[in-house]
């Protein structure tokens, strides 16, 4: 008997024909007979796949004459992939069919009997979609005692061990199947605690190795949509609400870093990589902001800027994973510091502040042009941005490698800013830094505060005087008398008292 595809339809020994006309109970009995026969065949060859114990479930794939002989089951394999079976209304029967397919895949291993067939696209496409659909039922499990758990375990383990999903590289729409597979596997991680057949860490590492192999063999299929899907797990809310998925995505990107860096550096040759995606999003954010200002509340098409507000957050998340992933993007971020849009300049400054303030970061040394452009924002034309730069100073100084004198020079400039609000904020920031500073770095801070005690703004003079008085008091209480500075603080107080203004007195 030969099916319409061209493969001979041969059933295992003592198994009856499967057809859509069978009643559910008879259908279940016959598919069980097929599963049992296949299980016996696998047991004889030492590739038992029914045990939930990982160590006893090593699927061996040796190209023996016996395995080639078993390719005779390709006909029934395709027969069971028919829509009337893969869309059978009873989920229990569909899972039993899927188990039979997985056992036949183990029998075929390491040969793919359909790779060179004329119907390769339809068979492999239908198979991978059906496997994804069945595996997704793991999310419905409540415990390992669930009646469907052994079948679902067999399906998932076989697919991972045989790297079945790498077959999507043979499909014209392989990128869509790859994305569907990634979504399925990441969805499973939500209830890993329920279905993990071993320690959660061991199972997660097993899944990671499967994904690494899958991504290695399907690098040419990586699309913007796939990259976006992985990146979204690096940031909130997924980072907090989906810890298993976050960890899996982070480890996967780290393991794939060598493959990702190459297309980053050859951006002209590759269209689908995360760096060009991030660069495009950075460029389009200016256009989107401009359109927002011109549209007077009209709804914009966010499909043109898929990352949207998350662009800068993702760049930082990738930077914390591995600096080389975002090194080619930083010049583009530097250009954003000079954007015509104040909001974009602010977002770029915030991102670079976080990067520069990383412990032991030497980016200011390796990219001095970016560092200079960064410091120039302390003189930004926008008052809010100048104020924001001052607010970021304490965070910057957390990195011991940062040249503090350059930062202090920026604060000195801010302390004589034309805006009263900026001068006041600079004064408060310097006062806070002086309280935390060591004795050998207090001179510059004290001098700046003393100078502001004669500011034209009464509010700033009051703030400066209050800080000088606080310094005087701390010296008295600590017992470490700094006579020179205490005298300066006292003289500044008396100087203000003898001013003609009642407010000063």
Protein backbone atom coordinates (compact mmCIF):
# COMPACT_ATOMS: atom_id res chain seq x y z
CA UNK A 1 0.00 0.00 0.00
CA UNK A 2 1.42 3.42 -1.03
CA UNK A 3 0.17 6.78 0.20
CA UNK A 4 -0.43 9.79 -2.04
CA UNK A 5 2.98 11.29 -1.21
CA UNK A 6 4.89 8.36 -2.66
CA UNK A 7 6.09 6.52 0.47
CA UNK A 8 4.97 2.97 1.07
CA UNK A 9 2.52 2.77 3.96
CA UNK A 10 3.85 0.00 6.22
CA UNK A 11 2.55 -0.52 9.75
CA UNK A 12 4.58 -2.08 12.57
CA UNK A 13 4.03 -5.77 13.16
CA UNK A 14 0.58 -6.71 14.54
CA UNK A 15 -0.74 -3.16 14.14
CA UNK A 16 -3.96 -2.34 12.33
CA UNK A 17 -4.64 0.43 9.85
CA UNK A 18 -5.34 3.96 11.11
CA UNK A 19 -8.10 5.95 9.43
CA UNK A 20 -10.25 8.96 10.25
CA UNK A 21 -13.40 6.83 10.17
CA UNK A 22 -12.51 4.98 13.36
CA UNK A 23 -14.41 5.62 16.56
CA UNK A 24 -12.35 7.39 19.27
CA UNK A 25 -11.95 4.28 21.45
CA UNK A 26 -10.84 2.12 18.53
CA UNK A 27 -8.58 4.93 17.29
CA UNK A 28 -6.97 5.17 20.72
CA UNK A 29 -6.47 1.40 20.88
CA UNK A 30 -4.81 1.23 17.46
CA UNK A 31 -2.50 4.21 18.04
CA UNK A 32 -1.54 2.62 21.38
CA UNK A 33 -0.65 -0.59 19.57
CA UNK A 34 1.55 1.37 17.18
CA UNK A 35 3.23 3.16 20.09
CA UNK A 36 3.88 -0.10 21.91
CA UNK A 37 5.34 -1.71 18.79
CA UNK A 38 7.63 1.27 18.21
CA UNK A 39 8.64 1.20 21.87
CA UNK A 40 9.63 -2.46 21.60
CA UNK A 41 11.64 -1.67 18.49
CA UNK A 42 13.45 1.14 20.30
CA UNK A 43 14.09 -1.02 23.36
CA UNK A 44 15.77 -3.65 21.21
CA UNK A 45 18.11 -1.00 19.78
CA UNK A 46 18.88 0.50 23.21
CA UNK A 47 17.13 3.83 22.57
CA UNK A 48 14.28 3.61 25.08
CA UNK A 49 12.45 6.94 25.27
CA UNK A 50 9.66 6.36 27.74
CA UNK A 51 11.45 6.89 31.04
CA UNK A 52 11.15 10.24 32.77
CA UNK A 53 14.64 9.73 34.16
CA UNK A 54 17.06 11.74 32.06
CA UNK A 55 19.99 9.39 32.49
CA UNK A 56 18.05 6.43 31.15
CA UNK A 57 16.75 8.42 28.24
CA UNK A 58 19.83 9.06 26.14
CA UNK A 59 18.68 8.87 22.54
CA UNK A 60 21.42 7.32 20.46
CA UNK A 61 21.73 8.31 16.81
CA UNK A 62 24.04 5.95 14.99
CA UNK A 63 23.75 5.54 11.20
CA UNK A 64 23.42 1.77 11.28
CA UNK A 65 21.96 -0.46 8.61
CA UNK A 66 19.12 -1.25 11.02
CA UNK A 67 18.14 2.41 11.30
CA UNK A 68 18.18 2.75 7.51
CA UNK A 69 15.95 -0.30 7.28
CA UNK A 70 13.44 1.41 9.58
CA UNK A 71 12.97 4.24 7.12
CA UNK A 72 10.20 2.06 5.81
CA UNK A 73 8.00 3.76 8.43
CA UNK A 74 8.27 7.10 6.60
CA UNK A 75 4.94 6.32 4.95
CA UNK A 76 2.98 5.92 8.17
CA UNK A 77 4.83 8.95 9.56
CA UNK A 78 3.46 11.15 6.78
CA UNK A 79 0.06 9.46 7.08
CA UNK A 80 -0.18 10.42 10.77
CA UNK A 81 0.74 14.00 9.84
CA UNK A 82 -2.44 14.30 7.81
CA UNK A 83 -4.72 17.17 8.92
CA UNK A 84 -7.49 14.79 9.97
CA UNK A 85 -5.12 13.38 12.62
CA UNK A 86 -3.15 16.46 13.69
CA UNK A 87 -6.44 18.35 14.13
CA UNK A 88 -8.28 15.49 15.80
CA UNK A 89 -10.70 16.96 18.38
CA UNK A 90 -9.49 14.75 21.27
CA UNK A 91 -6.27 16.21 22.75
CA UNK A 92 -5.39 12.87 24.34
CA UNK A 93 -5.38 11.16 20.94
CA UNK A 94 -3.40 14.01 19.37
CA UNK A 95 -0.71 13.61 22.03
CA UNK A 96 -0.57 9.84 21.44
CA UNK A 97 -0.13 10.51 17.72
CA UNK A 98 2.65 12.98 18.53
CA UNK A 99 4.41 10.40 20.73
CA UNK A 100 4.28 7.93 17.83
CA UNK A 101 5.83 10.55 15.53
CA UNK A 102 8.59 11.23 18.07
CA UNK A 103 9.39 7.55 18.38
CA UNK A 104 9.62 7.23 14.63
CA UNK A 105 11.94 10.26 14.55
CA UNK A 106 14.16 8.43 17.03
CA UNK A 107 14.08 5.37 14.78
CA UNK A 108 15.01 7.48 11.74
CA UNK A 109 17.83 9.26 13.59
CA UNK A 110 20.25 10.54 12.37
CA UNK A 111 18.60 10.46 8.94
CA UNK A 112 15.93 12.91 7.86
CA UNK A 113 14.04 10.87 5.24
CA UNK A 114 12.16 13.94 3.99
CA UNK A 115 15.06 16.38 3.50
CA UNK A 116 15.42 15.69 -0.21
CA UNK A 117 11.82 14.77 -0.90
CA UNK A 118 9.70 16.88 -3.22
CA UNK A 119 7.23 17.47 -0.39
CA UNK A 120 9.94 18.47 2.11
CA UNK A 121 8.45 21.91 2.78
CA UNK A 122 4.96 20.69 3.63
CA UNK A 123 6.01 17.63 5.67
CA UNK A 124 8.62 19.39 7.82
CA UNK A 125 6.48 22.50 8.20
CA UNK A 126 3.45 20.47 9.32
CA UNK A 127 5.60 18.39 11.66
CA UNK A 128 7.23 21.34 13.44
CA UNK A 129 3.95 23.19 13.84
CA UNK A 130 2.26 20.09 15.23
CA UNK A 131 5.12 19.49 17.67
CA UNK A 132 4.93 23.08 18.89
CA UNK A 133 1.19 22.81 19.33
CA UNK A 134 1.50 19.61 21.38
CA UNK A 135 4.43 20.79 23.51
CA UNK A 136 2.50 23.92 24.43
CA UNK A 137 0.12 21.71 26.42
CA UNK A 138 2.84 21.47 29.08
CA UNK A 139 1.66 24.87 30.28
CA UNK A 140 -1.65 23.26 31.25
CA UNK A 141 -0.08 20.71 33.59
CA UNK A 142 -0.81 21.01 37.30
CA UNK A 143 1.65 18.39 38.50
CA UNK A 144 3.79 15.48 37.33
CA UNK A 145 0.91 13.18 38.28
CA UNK A 146 -1.13 14.57 35.40
CA UNK A 147 -2.14 11.76 33.04
CA UNK A 148 -0.59 13.54 30.05
CA UNK A 149 2.76 14.29 31.70
CA UNK A 150 4.65 11.16 30.49
CA UNK A 151 3.54 11.77 26.89
CA UNK A 152 4.39 15.47 26.99
CA UNK A 153 7.76 14.69 28.54
CA UNK A 154 8.54 12.17 25.81
CA UNK A 155 7.61 14.69 23.10
CA UNK A 156 9.65 17.56 24.56
CA UNK A 157 12.68 15.46 25.45
CA UNK A 158 12.80 13.77 22.06
CA UNK A 159 12.52 17.06 20.18
CA UNK A 160 15.30 18.59 22.25
CA UNK A 161 17.60 15.58 22.17
CA UNK A 162 17.26 15.04 18.42
CA UNK A 163 17.37 18.77 17.61
CA UNK A 164 14.25 18.32 15.50
CA UNK A 165 13.51 22.04 15.47
CA UNK A 166 16.73 22.75 13.57
CA UNK A 167 14.87 21.38 10.55
CA UNK A 168 13.22 24.78 10.19
CA UNK A 169 16.39 25.83 8.33
CA UNK A 170 15.05 23.79 5.40
CA UNK A 171 11.83 25.81 5.15
CA UNK A 172 11.14 28.86 3.05
CA UNK A 173 9.27 30.37 6.00
CA UNK A 174 11.79 29.01 8.48
CA UNK A 175 12.04 32.34 10.31
CA UNK A 176 8.35 32.15 11.23
CA UNK A 177 8.67 28.56 12.45
CA UNK A 178 11.81 29.47 14.39
CA UNK A 179 9.98 32.34 16.10
CA UNK A 180 7.04 30.05 16.90
CA UNK A 181 9.44 27.51 18.40
CA UNK A 182 11.18 30.12 20.54
CA UNK A 183 7.84 31.41 21.78
CA UNK A 184 6.78 27.87 22.66
CA UNK A 185 9.94 27.05 24.61
CA UNK A 186 10.01 30.36 26.45
CA UNK A 187 6.35 29.92 27.36
CA UNK A 188 7.17 26.54 28.92
CA UNK A 189 9.67 28.18 31.26
CA UNK A 190 6.85 29.92 33.13
CA UNK A 191 5.89 26.73 34.97
CA UNK A 192 9.29 25.01 34.88
CA UNK A 193 8.87 24.06 38.53
CA UNK A 194 5.86 21.91 37.67
CA UNK A 195 7.16 19.88 34.73
CA UNK A 196 10.93 19.75 35.30
CA UNK A 197 11.87 16.06 35.44
CA UNK A 198 15.09 16.82 37.34
CA UNK A 199 16.61 19.77 39.20
CA UNK A 200 15.30 23.03 37.71
CA UNK A 201 18.82 24.28 36.98
CA UNK A 202 19.72 21.05 35.17
CA UNK A 203 16.57 21.14 33.04
CA UNK A 204 17.01 24.84 32.24
CA UNK A 205 20.59 24.16 31.14
CA UNK A 206 19.32 21.28 29.00
CA UNK A 207 16.83 23.60 27.30
CA UNK A 208 19.55 26.24 26.90
CA UNK A 209 21.83 23.78 25.10
CA UNK A 210 18.94 22.90 22.80
CA UNK A 211 18.34 26.56 21.97
CA UNK A 212 22.04 27.24 21.42
CA UNK A 213 22.21 24.39 18.91
CA UNK A 214 19.02 25.62 17.27
CA UNK A 215 20.30 29.20 16.97
CA UNK A 216 23.71 28.11 15.71
CA UNK A 217 22.12 26.23 12.82
CA UNK A 218 19.54 28.90 12.01
CA UNK A 219 21.61 32.10 12.27
CA UNK A 220 20.61 33.01 8.72
CA UNK A 221 16.96 33.00 9.81
CA UNK A 222 17.34 35.64 12.53
CA UNK A 223 14.88 38.43 11.85
CA UNK A 224 14.15 41.68 13.67
CA UNK A 225 11.07 40.05 15.17
CA UNK A 226 13.09 37.14 16.60
CA UNK A 227 15.74 39.47 18.02
CA UNK A 228 13.05 41.67 19.58
CA UNK A 229 11.43 38.62 21.13
CA UNK A 230 14.68 37.68 22.88
CA UNK A 231 15.57 41.22 23.92
CA UNK A 232 12.27 41.90 25.66
CA UNK A 233 13.15 39.32 28.34
CA UNK A 234 16.22 41.35 29.36
CA UNK A 235 14.20 44.28 30.70
CA UNK A 236 11.18 44.97 32.85
CA UNK A 237 8.56 43.70 33.34
CA UNK A 238 9.85 40.30 32.17
CA UNK A 239 13.02 40.63 34.25
CA UNK A 240 11.01 40.62 37.49
CA UNK A 241 7.87 38.69 36.61
CA UNK A 242 9.44 35.93 34.49
CA UNK A 243 12.82 35.09 36.09
CA UNK A 244 13.28 31.74 34.33
CA UNK A 245 12.64 33.30 30.92
CA UNK A 246 14.90 36.25 31.75
CA UNK A 247 17.74 33.96 32.77
CA UNK A 248 17.28 31.76 29.69
CA UNK A 249 17.30 34.76 27.32
CA UNK A 250 20.35 36.26 29.02
CA UNK A 251 22.32 33.01 28.88
CA UNK A 252 21.29 32.41 25.28
CA UNK A 253 22.45 35.86 24.15
CA UNK A 254 25.74 35.40 25.99
CA UNK A 255 26.31 32.00 24.40
CA UNK A 256 25.45 33.41 20.98
CA UNK A 257 27.61 36.54 21.41
CA UNK A 258 30.41 35.34 19.08
CA UNK A 259 27.87 34.78 16.32
CA UNK A 260 26.14 38.11 16.98
CA UNK A 261 29.29 40.24 17.07
CA UNK A 262 30.33 39.33 13.53
CA UNK A 263 27.16 40.61 11.82
CA UNK A 264 27.38 43.67 14.08
CA UNK A 265 30.73 44.60 12.57
CA UNK A 266 29.55 43.80 9.04
CA UNK A 267 26.31 45.70 9.29
CA UNK A 268 26.37 46.53 5.57
CA UNK A 269 26.22 42.87 4.70
CA UNK A 270 23.49 41.81 7.11
CA UNK A 271 20.07 43.36 7.45
CA UNK A 272 18.73 41.36 10.37
CA UNK A 273 20.75 41.88 13.52
CA UNK A 274 20.07 43.49 16.81
CA UNK A 275 22.59 46.30 16.43
CA UNK A 276 21.14 47.65 13.21
CA UNK A 277 17.75 47.28 14.80
CA UNK A 278 18.86 49.37 17.78
CA UNK A 279 20.57 51.92 15.54
CA UNK A 280 17.46 52.28 13.41
CA UNK A 281 15.37 52.70 16.53
CA UNK A 282 17.73 55.41 17.79
CA UNK A 283 17.51 57.29 14.51
CA UNK A 284 13.75 56.91 14.19
CA UNK A 285 13.17 58.07 17.76
CA UNK A 286 14.11 61.57 16.62
CA UNK A 287 11.66 61.34 13.75
CA UNK A 288 8.94 59.96 16.02
CA UNK A 289 9.45 62.74 18.56
CA UNK A 290 9.32 65.35 15.82
CA UNK A 291 6.17 63.81 14.37
CA UNK A 292 4.63 63.78 17.84
CA UNK A 293 5.20 67.51 18.15
CA UNK A 294 3.72 68.13 14.71
CA UNK A 295 0.77 65.75 14.89
CA UNK A 296 -1.05 67.52 17.75
CA UNK A 297 -2.11 64.32 19.43
CA UNK A 298 -2.57 62.09 16.38
CA UNK A 299 -1.91 58.39 16.82
CA UNK A 300 1.43 57.36 15.32
CA UNK A 301 2.34 54.08 13.66
CA UNK A 302 4.63 52.47 16.21
CA UNK A 303 5.49 49.62 13.84
CA UNK A 304 8.20 51.86 12.41
CA UNK A 305 9.85 52.09 15.83
CA UNK A 306 9.41 48.60 17.33
CA UNK A 307 11.63 49.23 20.35
CA UNK A 308 10.17 52.63 21.17
CA UNK A 309 10.94 53.77 24.71
CA UNK A 310 12.89 50.59 25.41
CA UNK A 311 15.79 51.34 23.05
CA UNK A 312 18.07 52.92 25.65
CA UNK A 313 17.11 50.40 28.33
CA UNK A 314 17.98 47.52 26.01
CA UNK A 315 21.32 49.07 25.08
CA UNK A 316 22.24 49.24 28.76
CA UNK A 317 20.99 45.69 29.39
CA UNK A 318 23.14 44.39 26.53
CA UNK A 319 26.09 46.43 27.79
CA UNK A 320 25.86 44.78 31.20
CA UNK A 321 25.83 41.37 29.53
CA UNK A 322 28.79 41.95 27.22
CA UNK A 323 30.23 45.32 26.22
CA UNK A 324 31.18 44.21 22.72
CA UNK A 325 27.51 43.69 21.87
CA UNK A 326 26.84 47.45 21.96
CA UNK A 327 30.25 48.96 21.22
CA UNK A 328 29.27 49.72 17.59
CA UNK A 329 26.12 51.47 18.83
CA UNK A 330 27.80 53.95 21.18
CA UNK A 331 28.83 56.41 18.42
CA UNK A 332 25.15 56.58 17.47
CA UNK A 333 24.29 57.28 21.10
CA UNK A 334 26.93 60.02 21.06
CA UNK A 335 25.14 61.66 18.15
CA UNK A 336 21.93 61.58 20.17
CA UNK A 337 23.65 63.84 22.71
CA UNK A 338 23.55 66.52 20.02
CA UNK A 339 20.00 65.83 18.88
CA UNK A 340 17.69 68.76 18.23
CA UNK A 341 15.15 67.11 20.53
CA UNK A 342 15.82 67.90 24.23
CA UNK A 343 14.15 64.67 25.33
CA UNK A 344 16.50 62.61 23.16
CA UNK A 345 19.55 64.39 24.55
CA UNK A 346 18.32 63.66 28.06
CA UNK A 347 17.71 59.97 27.35
CA UNK A 348 21.16 59.60 25.77
CA UNK A 349 22.81 61.34 28.74
CA UNK A 350 21.00 59.07 31.21
CA UNK A 351 22.12 55.95 29.33
CA UNK A 352 25.75 57.06 29.13
CA UNK A 353 25.72 58.04 32.81
CA UNK A 354 24.74 54.48 33.71
CA UNK A 355 27.44 53.08 31.43
CA UNK A 356 30.20 55.44 32.61
CA UNK A 357 29.29 54.82 36.25
CA UNK A 358 29.68 51.05 35.98
CA UNK A 359 32.35 49.81 38.42
CA UNK A 360 35.80 49.91 36.83
CA UNK A 361 34.40 51.21 33.54
CA UNK A 362 37.16 52.65 31.32
CA UNK A 363 34.93 53.81 28.48
CA UNK A 364 35.95 57.43 29.12
CA UNK A 365 39.51 56.37 28.29
CA UNK A 366 38.76 54.13 25.33
CA UNK A 367 36.33 56.61 23.75
CA UNK A 368 37.47 60.14 24.74
CA UNK A 369 35.31 61.77 22.05
CA UNK A 370 32.18 60.25 23.56
CA UNK A 371 33.31 61.38 27.02
CA UNK A 372 33.84 64.96 25.79
CA UNK A 373 30.42 65.00 24.11
CA UNK A 374 28.93 63.65 27.32
CA UNK A 375 30.46 66.42 29.49
CA UNK A 376 29.33 69.07 27.02
CA UNK A 377 25.72 68.47 28.10
CA UNK A 378 26.46 70.33 31.33
CA UNK A 379 26.35 73.41 29.09
CA UNK A 380 23.20 72.36 27.26
CA UNK A 381 20.90 75.12 26.06
CA UNK A 382 17.97 73.51 27.88
CA UNK A 383 17.72 74.32 31.60
CA UNK A 384 16.09 70.98 32.46
CA UNK A 385 18.92 69.04 30.83
CA UNK A 386 21.57 71.09 32.64
CA UNK A 387 19.75 70.34 35.89
CA UNK A 388 19.47 66.66 35.00
CA UNK A 389 23.22 66.47 34.35
CA UNK A 390 23.89 67.81 37.85
CA UNK A 391 21.52 65.24 39.35
CA UNK A 392 23.51 62.45 37.70
CA UNK A 393 26.86 63.53 39.21
CA UNK A 394 26.61 61.41 42.41
CA UNK A 395 25.92 58.33 40.28
CA UNK A 396 28.88 59.12 38.02
CA UNK A 397 31.29 59.44 40.94
CA UNK A 398 30.53 55.88 42.06
CA UNK A 399 33.08 54.76 39.48
CA UNK A 400 36.51 55.31 41.02
CA UNK A 401 38.08 55.48 37.53
CA UNK A 402 36.11 58.58 36.52
CA UNK A 403 38.31 61.75 36.35
CA UNK A 404 36.74 63.62 39.25
CA UNK A 405 38.45 66.92 38.46
CA UNK A 406 36.65 67.08 35.12
CA UNK A 407 33.33 66.43 36.84
CA UNK A 408 34.10 69.13 39.42
CA UNK A 409 34.94 71.60 36.65
CA UNK A 410 31.49 70.94 35.21
CA UNK A 411 29.96 71.59 38.64
CA UNK A 412 31.90 74.86 38.91
CA UNK A 413 30.44 75.92 35.59
CA UNK A 414 26.96 74.96 36.77
CA UNK A 415 27.48 76.93 39.98
CA UNK A 416 27.70 80.16 37.97
CA UNK A 417 24.91 79.23 35.56
CA UNK A 418 22.56 81.99 34.43
CA UNK A 419 19.62 80.04 35.86
CA UNK A 420 18.99 80.36 39.59
CA UNK A 421 17.51 76.85 39.69
CA UNK A 422 20.64 75.33 38.14
CA UNK A 423 22.96 77.21 40.50
CA UNK A 424 20.92 76.14 43.52
CA UNK A 425 20.92 72.50 42.43
CA UNK A 426 24.67 72.61 41.81
CA UNK A 427 25.20 74.07 45.27
CA UNK A 428 23.08 71.39 46.95
CA UNK A 429 24.89 68.65 45.02
CA UNK A 430 28.31 70.01 45.99
CA UNK A 431 27.21 70.31 49.62
CA UNK A 432 26.07 66.69 49.61
CA UNK A 433 29.37 65.58 48.07
CA UNK A 434 31.37 67.61 50.60
CA UNK A 435 29.62 65.87 53.51
CA UNK A 436 30.68 62.50 52.08
CA UNK A 437 34.15 63.58 50.90
CA UNK A 438 37.43 62.66 52.54
CA UNK A 439 39.64 65.36 54.03
CA UNK A 440 42.01 65.48 51.05
CA UNK A 441 39.22 66.24 48.54
CA UNK A 442 37.21 68.78 50.51
CA UNK A 443 39.05 71.94 49.43
CA UNK A 444 37.38 72.41 46.07
CA UNK A 445 33.92 71.73 47.44
CA UNK A 446 34.35 74.16 50.33
CA UNK A 447 35.65 76.92 48.09
CA UNK A 448 32.71 76.62 45.71
CA UNK A 449 30.18 76.78 48.56
CA UNK A 450 31.95 79.79 50.05
CA UNK A 451 31.83 81.63 46.73
CA UNK A 452 28.09 81.03 46.44
CA UNK A 453 27.55 82.77 49.79
CA UNK A 454 27.73 86.01 47.78
CA UNK A 455 25.40 84.92 45.00
CA UNK A 456 22.94 87.46 43.67
CA UNK A 457 20.06 85.15 44.60
CA UNK A 458 18.96 85.31 48.24
CA UNK A 459 17.83 81.67 48.15
CA UNK A 460 21.27 80.52 47.05
CA UNK A 461 23.03 82.74 49.61
CA UNK A 462 20.86 81.24 52.36
CA UNK A 463 21.62 77.69 51.18
CA UNK A 464 25.36 78.40 51.05
CA UNK A 465 25.35 79.98 54.49
CA UNK A 466 23.39 77.09 55.97
CA UNK A 467 25.94 74.64 54.59
CA UNK A 468 28.87 76.69 55.92
CA UNK A 469 27.21 76.75 59.35
CA UNK A 470 26.67 73.00 59.14
CA UNK A 471 30.35 72.52 58.31
CA UNK A 472 31.33 74.73 61.28
CA UNK A 473 29.12 72.67 63.59
CA UNK A 474 30.49 69.33 62.33
CA UNK A 475 34.02 70.52 63.01
CA UNK A 476 33.13 71.47 66.59
CA UNK A 477 31.33 68.19 67.27
CA UNK A 478 34.00 65.98 65.73
CA UNK A 479 36.83 67.60 67.65
CA UNK A 480 38.86 67.91 64.43
CA UNK A 481 39.15 71.68 64.28
CA UNK A 482 39.92 73.04 60.82
CA UNK A 483 40.78 76.58 61.94
CA UNK A 484 41.30 78.01 58.47
CA UNK A 485 37.98 76.85 57.01
CA UNK A 486 36.09 77.52 60.22
CA UNK A 487 37.36 81.12 60.13
CA UNK A 488 36.26 81.46 56.50
CA UNK A 489 32.80 80.10 57.36
CA UNK A 490 32.47 82.49 60.33
CA UNK A 491 33.59 85.50 58.29
CA UNK A 492 31.11 84.63 55.52
CA UNK A 493 28.32 84.53 58.09
CA UNK A 494 29.28 87.89 59.57
CA UNK A 495 29.66 89.37 56.09
CA UNK A 496 26.07 88.49 55.31
CA UNK A 497 24.85 89.79 58.66
CA UNK A 498 26.28 93.24 57.95
CA UNK A 499 24.61 93.52 54.56
CA UNK A 500 22.05 96.33 54.20
CA UNK A 501 19.34 93.85 53.17
CA UNK A 502 16.98 92.83 55.97
CA UNK A 503 16.58 89.36 54.41
CA UNK A 504 20.34 88.77 54.64
CA UNK A 505 20.40 89.77 58.31
